[in-house]
Amino acid sequence: MIGLQGRVTGTVGTGLVGEVIVRVRGGAEAFLAYPLTPGERMEPGTLVVVVEYQAPRTVYVAPAYG
């Protein structure tokens, strides 16, 4: 999971439980998402990279670009 890219489908931010779609295991799956950097906010459509994975369905993400 770490290093895979995904797209935000539900706003990710402090105090929010966001959602990202990640292509994995030959398909696309939804994961609960939190920002890696506290206070950061990512809106739907933002391309992100998974930097931490907590089984079974939680990821910490950072923007893929910038």
mmCIF file of C-alpha atoms in Angstrom:
data_model
loop_
_atom_site.group_PDB
_atom_site.id
_atom_site.type_symbol
_atom_site.label_atom_id
_atom_site.label_comp_id
_atom_site.label_asym_id
_atom_site.label_seq_id
_atom_site.Cartn_x
_atom_site.Cartn_y
_atom_site.Cartn_z
ATOM 1 C CA MET A 1 0.000 0.000 0.000
ATOM 2 C CA ILE A 2 2.742 2.492 0.906
ATOM 3 C CA GLY A 3 3.760 4.459 -2.161
ATOM 4 C CA LEU A 4 0.562 3.818 -4.112
ATOM 5 C CA GLN A 5 -1.323 6.787 -5.509
ATOM 6 C CA GLY A 6 -4.998 7.471 -5.019
ATOM 7 C CA ARG A 7 -7.623 10.152 -5.470
ATOM 8 C CA VAL A 8 -9.530 11.905 -2.691
ATOM 9 C CA THR A 9 -13.280 11.254 -2.858
ATOM 10 C CA GLY A 10 -14.205 12.680 0.564
ATOM 11 C CA THR A 11 -12.417 15.718 2.026
ATOM 12 C CA VAL A 12 -9.325 14.759 4.042
ATOM 13 C CA GLY A 13 -8.414 17.101 6.880
ATOM 14 C CA THR A 14 -7.895 17.612 10.587
ATOM 15 C CA GLY A 15 -11.006 16.550 12.492
ATOM 16 C CA LEU A 16 -12.424 14.807 9.417
ATOM 17 C CA VAL A 17 -12.416 11.185 8.338
ATOM 18 C CA GLY A 18 -11.802 11.463 4.617
ATOM 19 C CA GLU A 19 -11.908 8.864 1.893
ATOM 20 C CA VAL A 20 -9.564 7.966 -0.941
ATOM 21 C CA ILE A 21 -9.833 5.486 -3.800
ATOM 22 C CA VAL A 22 -6.644 3.498 -4.432
ATOM 23 C CA ARG A 23 -5.975 1.064 -7.279
ATOM 24 C CA VAL A 24 -4.956 -2.170 -5.578
ATOM 25 C CA ARG A 25 -5.265 -5.913 -6.194
ATOM 26 C CA GLY A 26 -6.444 -5.458 -9.772
ATOM 27 C CA GLY A 27 -9.252 -3.062 -8.876
ATOM 28 C CA ALA A 28 -10.018 0.124 -6.985
ATOM 29 C CA GLU A 29 -10.845 0.184 -3.280
ATOM 30 C CA ALA A 30 -11.968 2.889 -0.845
ATOM 31 C CA PHE A 31 -9.983 3.590 2.319
ATOM 32 C CA LEU A 32 -10.559 5.886 5.293
ATOM 33 C CA ALA A 33 -7.950 8.633 5.033
ATOM 34 C CA TYR A 34 -6.184 11.085 7.315
ATOM 35 C CA PRO A 35 -3.629 13.759 6.393
ATOM 36 C CA LEU A 36 0.005 12.960 7.173
ATOM 37 C CA THR A 37 0.637 16.601 8.113
ATOM 38 C CA PRO A 38 -1.662 17.922 10.868
ATOM 39 C CA GLY A 39 -3.739 20.886 9.685
ATOM 40 C CA GLU A 40 -3.475 19.953 6.019
ATOM 41 C CA ARG A 41 -6.677 19.720 3.967
ATOM 42 C CA MET A 42 -7.187 17.893 0.669
ATOM 43 C CA GLU A 43 -10.348 18.384 -1.364
ATOM 44 C CA PRO A 44 -12.058 15.767 -3.561
ATOM 45 C CA GLY A 45 -10.167 15.178 -6.788
ATOM 46 C CA THR A 46 -6.725 15.721 -5.234
ATOM 47 C CA LEU A 47 -4.123 13.141 -6.264
ATOM 48 C CA VAL A 48 -2.421 11.711 -3.154
ATOM 49 C CA VAL A 49 0.230 9.166 -2.214
ATOM 50 C CA VAL A 50 -0.152 6.676 0.640
ATOM 51 C CA VAL A 51 2.608 7.189 3.220
ATOM 52 C CA GLU A 52 1.276 4.984 6.031
ATOM 53 C CA TYR A 53 -1.144 2.068 6.072
ATOM 54 C CA GLN A 54 -3.019 0.675 9.066
ATOM 55 C CA ALA A 55 -4.896 -2.527 8.363
ATOM 56 C CA PRO A 56 -7.543 -3.140 7.451
ATOM 57 C CA ARG A 57 -8.788 0.082 5.753
ATOM 58 C CA THR A 58 -6.998 3.188 7.031
ATOM 59 C CA VAL A 59 -4.329 5.226 5.258
ATOM 60 C CA TYR A 60 -2.386 8.415 5.918
ATOM 61 C CA VAL A 61 -1.837 10.431 2.777
ATOM 62 C CA ALA A 62 0.095 13.395 1.402
ATOM 63 C CA PRO A 63 -0.482 15.346 -1.811
ATOM 64 C CA ALA A 64 1.268 13.613 -4.721
ATOM 65 C CA TYR A 65 2.424 16.915 -6.224
ATOM 66 C CA GLY A 66 3.574 19.919 -4.240
#
